[in-house]
Short mmCIF file of C-alpha atoms in Angstrom, two decimals:
data_model
loop_
_atom_site.label_atom_id
_atom_site.label_comp_id
_atom_site.label_asym_id
_atom_site.label_seq_id
_atom_site.Cartn_x
_atom_site.Cartn_y
_atom_site.Cartn_z
CA MET W 1 -3.54 -49.85 -27.85
CA SER W 2 -6.25 -52.17 -28.39
CA THR W 3 -9.58 -51.20 -28.33
CA ASP W 4 -10.99 -54.84 -28.13
CA ASP W 5 -10.67 -55.15 -24.11
CA GLN W 6 -14.26 -56.31 -23.60
CA ALA W 7 -15.02 -54.05 -20.90
CA ASP W 8 -17.61 -51.40 -20.53
CA PRO W 9 -16.92 -48.17 -18.76
CA ARG W 10 -17.77 -49.79 -15.01
CA GLY W 11 -15.35 -52.50 -15.85
CA VAL W 12 -17.62 -54.94 -16.27
CA MET W 13 -16.72 -57.96 -18.67
CA ARG W 14 -19.08 -58.07 -21.62
CA ASN W 15 -19.96 -61.59 -23.38
CA ARG W 16 -19.04 -63.60 -20.54
CA PRO W 17 -20.44 -67.24 -20.35
CA ASP W 18 -24.20 -67.44 -18.92
CA ASN W 19 -23.04 -70.30 -16.62
CA VAL W 20 -21.01 -67.62 -14.67
CA ASP W 21 -23.87 -66.05 -13.82
CA VAL W 22 -26.02 -68.86 -13.11
CA LEU W 23 -22.96 -69.81 -10.74
CA ALA W 24 -22.88 -66.03 -9.05
CA SER W 25 -26.58 -65.84 -8.58
CA THR W 26 -26.52 -69.76 -6.78
CA VAL W 27 -23.55 -68.69 -4.69
CA ILE W 28 -25.59 -65.45 -3.49
CA SER W 29 -28.83 -67.53 -2.92
CA VAL W 30 -26.89 -70.04 -0.65
CA LEU W 31 -25.15 -67.21 1.42
CA ARG W 32 -28.64 -65.62 1.76
CA ASP W 33 -30.22 -68.77 3.13
CA ARG W 34 -27.09 -69.42 5.13
CA GLN W 35 -27.46 -66.26 6.88
CA ALA W 36 -31.33 -66.19 6.89
CA VAL W 37 -32.77 -64.79 10.49
CA SER W 38 -36.22 -65.93 11.86
CA CYS W 39 -38.06 -63.40 13.43
CA GLU W 40 -36.91 -65.03 16.59
CA GLY W 41 -33.55 -63.99 15.64
CA LEU W 42 -32.16 -67.50 14.56
CA ARG W 43 -29.82 -67.87 11.82
CA GLN W 44 -31.21 -71.05 10.09
CA PHE W 45 -28.06 -72.35 8.94
CA VAL W 46 -26.69 -72.86 12.57
CA LEU W 47 -29.95 -74.32 13.77
CA ASP W 48 -29.72 -76.81 11.04
CA GLN W 49 -26.12 -77.41 12.00
CA THR W 50 -26.96 -77.86 15.44
CA LEU W 51 -29.96 -80.12 14.83
CA SER W 52 -27.58 -82.38 12.66
CA ARG W 53 -24.93 -82.45 15.61
CA VAL W 54 -27.44 -83.58 18.09
CA LEU W 55 -28.75 -86.40 15.97
CA SER W 56 -25.27 -87.44 14.39
CA LYS W 57 -24.33 -90.77 15.11
CA LYS W 58 -20.75 -89.44 16.03
CA HIS W 59 -19.68 -89.08 19.52
CA PHE W 60 -21.15 -85.96 21.07
CA ALA W 61 -18.98 -83.42 22.66
CA PRO W 62 -21.00 -80.75 24.30
CA ASP W 63 -17.65 -78.40 24.95
CA VAL W 64 -16.74 -78.76 21.17
CA ILE W 65 -20.29 -78.10 20.21
CA LEU W 66 -20.61 -75.02 22.53
CA ALA W 67 -17.41 -73.95 20.70
CA GLU W 68 -18.55 -74.29 17.31
CA LEU W 69 -21.62 -72.31 18.22
CA ARG W 70 -19.65 -69.43 19.57
CA GLY W 71 -17.37 -69.52 16.45
CA TYR W 72 -20.80 -68.33 14.68
CA ARG W 73 -20.37 -65.15 16.85
CA LEU W 74 -23.53 -66.48 19.21
CA SER W 75 -23.28 -65.22 22.44
CA VAL W 76 -23.82 -67.96 25.37
CA ASP W 77 -27.21 -66.42 26.20
CA ALA W 78 -28.31 -66.74 22.90
CA ILE W 79 -27.62 -70.49 22.59
CA ILE W 80 -29.18 -71.16 26.02
CA ASP W 81 -32.36 -68.56 25.28
CA LEU W 82 -32.78 -69.33 21.24
CA TYR W 83 -31.01 -72.41 19.72
CA VAL W 84 -31.40 -74.88 22.32
CA PRO W 85 -35.45 -74.60 22.38
CA ALA W 86 -35.37 -74.22 18.95
CA THR W 87 -33.40 -77.30 18.04
CA ALA W 88 -36.07 -78.96 20.97
CA ARG W 89 -39.01 -78.13 18.71
CA LEU W 90 -37.34 -79.29 15.59
CA LEU W 91 -36.55 -82.60 17.26
CA GLY W 92 -40.34 -82.96 18.02
CA GLU W 93 -41.56 -81.70 14.93
CA GLN W 94 -39.43 -84.29 12.78
CA TRP W 95 -40.64 -86.96 15.17
CA VAL W 96 -44.26 -86.31 14.62
CA ASP W 97 -43.21 -85.99 10.91
CA ASP W 98 -42.27 -89.45 11.40
CA LYS W 99 -38.64 -88.69 10.19
CA ILE W 100 -36.67 -89.56 13.16
CA SER W 101 -37.52 -92.19 15.91
CA PHE W 102 -38.51 -91.62 19.65
CA ALA W 103 -34.94 -92.94 20.34
CA ASP W 104 -33.49 -90.15 18.17
CA VAL W 105 -35.71 -87.60 20.01
CA THR W 106 -34.51 -89.27 23.36
CA ILE W 107 -30.84 -88.79 22.36
CA GLY W 108 -31.34 -85.82 21.16
CA THR W 109 -32.74 -84.09 23.92
CA MET W 110 -30.18 -85.63 26.38
CA ARG W 111 -27.24 -84.07 24.06
CA LEU W 112 -29.08 -80.75 24.20
CA GLN W 113 -29.33 -80.95 28.06
CA ALA W 114 -25.54 -81.48 28.09
CA LEU W 115 -24.90 -78.32 25.81
CA LEU W 116 -27.24 -76.46 27.89
CA ALA W 117 -25.31 -77.37 31.12
CA ASP W 118 -21.88 -76.40 29.51
CA ALA W 119 -23.46 -73.21 28.38
CA SER W 120 -24.89 -72.38 31.60
CA GLY W 121 -21.38 -72.96 32.92
CA ALA W 122 -20.03 -70.30 30.43
CA SER W 123 -22.98 -67.86 31.12
CA HIS W 124 -22.52 -64.53 32.84
CA VAL W 125 -24.41 -64.04 36.30
CA ASP W 126 -25.97 -60.69 36.43
CA HIS W 127 -25.97 -59.92 39.81
CA LYS W 128 -25.05 -56.32 41.22
CA VAL W 129 -23.78 -56.05 44.60
CA GLY W 130 -25.92 -55.18 47.31
CA ALA W 131 -28.91 -56.38 45.13
CA VAL W 132 -31.17 -59.15 46.72
CA ARG W 133 -30.32 -62.36 45.68
CA LEU W 134 -33.90 -64.39 45.30
CA ASN W 135 -33.63 -68.25 46.03
CA ALA W 136 -36.06 -70.32 43.14
CA LEU W 137 -37.26 -73.58 43.01
CA VAL W 138 -38.24 -74.75 39.57
CA VAL W 139 -40.83 -77.66 39.61
CA ILE W 140 -41.37 -80.28 37.11
CA PRO W 141 -44.38 -82.11 38.32
CA GLN W 142 -45.13 -85.93 38.26
CA ASN W 143 -46.32 -87.05 34.78
CA GLU W 144 -44.72 -84.08 33.23
CA GLN W 145 -41.81 -84.52 30.52
CA HIS W 146 -40.86 -80.86 30.26
CA PHE W 147 -37.34 -81.31 31.53
CA LEU W 148 -35.54 -79.26 29.08
CA GLY W 149 -37.65 -76.53 28.94
CA ALA W 150 -37.64 -76.14 32.76
CA SER W 151 -33.52 -76.58 32.43
CA VAL W 152 -33.57 -73.54 30.15
CA VAL W 153 -35.58 -71.28 32.49
CA ALA W 154 -33.36 -72.51 35.63
CA ALA W 155 -30.19 -71.24 33.38
CA GLN W 156 -32.18 -68.18 32.67
CA LEU W 157 -32.79 -67.46 36.40
CA ARG W 158 -29.33 -68.16 37.26
CA ARG W 159 -28.07 -65.71 34.82
CA LEU W 160 -30.58 -63.27 36.65
CA GLY W 161 -28.33 -63.79 39.79
CA CYS W 162 -30.86 -66.41 41.52
CA GLU W 163 -29.91 -69.19 43.42
CA VAL W 164 -31.75 -72.34 41.54
CA ALA W 165 -32.87 -75.73 42.69
CA MET W 166 -34.63 -78.17 40.66
CA SER W 167 -37.48 -80.86 41.78
CA TYR W 168 -37.80 -83.64 39.27
CA ASP W 169 -40.85 -85.94 39.40
CA GLU W 170 -41.30 -85.40 43.22
CA ASP W 171 -44.43 -86.72 45.27
CA HIS W 172 -46.26 -84.22 47.25
CA GLY W 173 -45.02 -85.82 50.38
CA ALA W 174 -41.49 -85.21 49.30
CA LEU W 175 -42.06 -81.75 47.79
CA THR W 176 -43.32 -80.69 51.39
CA VAL W 177 -40.56 -82.00 53.04
CA ARG W 178 -38.25 -79.94 50.48
CA LEU W 179 -40.15 -76.91 51.37
CA ILE W 180 -40.51 -77.17 54.92
CA ASN W 181 -36.80 -77.47 55.32
CA ASP W 182 -35.92 -74.59 52.76
CA VAL W 183 -38.59 -72.12 51.67
CA PRO W 184 -37.63 -70.30 48.37
CA ASP W 185 -38.63 -66.88 47.32
CA LEU W 186 -40.13 -67.91 43.87
CA ILE W 187 -41.51 -71.38 42.87
CA LEU W 188 -42.04 -72.02 39.00
CA ILE W 189 -44.11 -74.86 38.09
CA THR W 190 -44.00 -76.24 34.59
CA CYS W 191 -47.07 -77.44 32.48
CA GLY W 192 -46.37 -78.44 29.06
CA ARG W 193 -49.90 -79.70 28.78
CA ARG W 194 -53.40 -78.10 29.48
CA GLU W 195 -54.76 -81.62 30.60
CA THR W 196 -52.43 -81.57 33.69
CA LEU W 197 -53.53 -78.13 34.82
CA THR W 198 -55.84 -79.81 37.58
CA SER W 199 -52.73 -81.67 38.55
CA VAL W 200 -50.48 -78.04 38.79
CA ALA W 201 -53.42 -76.73 40.80
CA ASN W 202 -53.23 -79.61 43.26
CA THR W 203 -49.21 -79.08 43.43
CA ILE W 204 -49.98 -75.57 44.47
CA GLN W 205 -52.59 -76.21 46.98
CA ILE W 206 -50.01 -78.41 48.86
CA ILE W 207 -47.08 -75.92 48.47
CA ARG W 208 -49.78 -73.26 50.01
CA LYS W 209 -50.69 -75.80 52.62
CA ALA W 210 -47.08 -76.08 53.49
CA VAL W 211 -45.24 -72.76 53.55
CA GLY W 212 -48.30 -70.44 53.39
CA SER W 213 -48.40 -67.56 50.73
CA ASP W 214 -44.62 -66.53 51.21
CA PRO W 215 -43.21 -67.98 48.02
CA MET W 216 -44.45 -66.50 44.54
CA LEU W 217 -45.78 -69.08 42.54
CA ALA W 218 -45.55 -69.03 38.72
CA VAL W 219 -46.77 -71.45 36.29
CA GLY W 220 -45.03 -71.45 32.71
CA GLY W 221 -44.69 -73.74 30.03
CA ALA W 222 -46.90 -74.83 26.80
CA CYS W 223 -50.43 -74.41 28.70
CA GLN W 224 -50.32 -70.55 28.22
CA VAL W 225 -52.96 -70.26 25.54
CA ASN W 226 -55.12 -68.48 28.13
CA LYS W 227 -53.20 -67.06 30.70
CA LYS W 228 -56.00 -65.53 32.74
CA ARG W 229 -57.84 -68.90 32.61
CA VAL W 230 -54.77 -70.80 33.59
CA LYS W 231 -53.93 -68.27 36.77
CA GLU W 232 -57.71 -68.80 37.62
CA LEU W 233 -57.54 -72.23 37.51
CA THR W 234 -54.37 -73.09 38.98
CA GLY W 235 -54.12 -70.20 41.70
CA ALA W 236 -50.81 -68.99 40.66
CA ASP W 237 -49.37 -65.24 41.06
CA ILE W 238 -48.25 -65.40 37.75
CA VAL W 239 -48.57 -67.47 34.29
CA THR W 240 -45.29 -66.99 32.20
CA SER W 241 -42.35 -68.52 30.83
CA VAL W 242 -40.29 -65.37 30.64
CA ALA W 243 -37.84 -65.70 33.63
CA GLU W 244 -37.43 -61.85 33.66
CA GLU W 245 -41.18 -61.36 34.11
CA ALA W 246 -41.25 -63.84 36.98
CA VAL W 247 -38.15 -62.47 38.78
CA ALA W 248 -39.39 -58.50 38.60
CA HIS W 249 -42.98 -59.95 39.86
CA CYS W 250 -41.05 -61.66 42.65
CA LEU W 251 -39.06 -58.95 43.51
CA LYS W 252 -42.03 -56.20 43.60
CA HIS W 253 -43.53 -58.78 46.07
CA VAL W 254 -40.52 -59.19 48.25
CA ASN W 255 -39.68 -55.38 48.13
CA SER W 256 -43.69 -54.74 49.22
CA THR W 257 -43.05 -57.20 52.08
CA SER W 258 -40.03 -55.88 53.36
CA THR W 259 -41.15 -52.20 53.31
CA SER W 260 -44.80 -52.77 55.00
#
């Protein structure tokens, strides 16, 4: 029996070439990077792949991309809540860094909107039998460009069992007519810039004048550096971009009204 089997008691080969160890370390490093998870629960490799798909010059099929993302063991909810918004942020960052053109951002955003629509259609609606079904209106005021974020919130509201309508760039007259004909339980107004808070406050005044204090009014978006200040400036009932918080606040109002 040969004693020169080049193996130690643990079965590890001795005297193997150094490049084998280097290759193994490289593979482990790559796999670790591919599975790296951010504090939001995002896997960087999947996020990079999503960004690559929406910027590709090839044909974009949202159903195919959705199936691909699902193949990474992602839930539809995670795609809506995490990967679509994060990819949109990356588009904005790359445009600011002059890595992509405004046309790329526009096309990429439209593709994310299509992906979001497909994901929303596949999302499970959490509505218990006998539970209150809220009617919600998501308002993107004039001069706002926060369409994708508003669509994400609308998808989240639908998943929570709400009936959701969208108001895009309507002037105050059109918005008033809409509200008089159909008063929702909850109105969410997006505000992507602090500079437009005055305009949002005017919109809220128009809504109050049209339908009184019945609808619960929420303001959300990128304007929430100081929620207390935003609430004071706009007259909103709540300042949040979290659909669950808006719905919980509204249900509390609806329940208190029905029992009083």
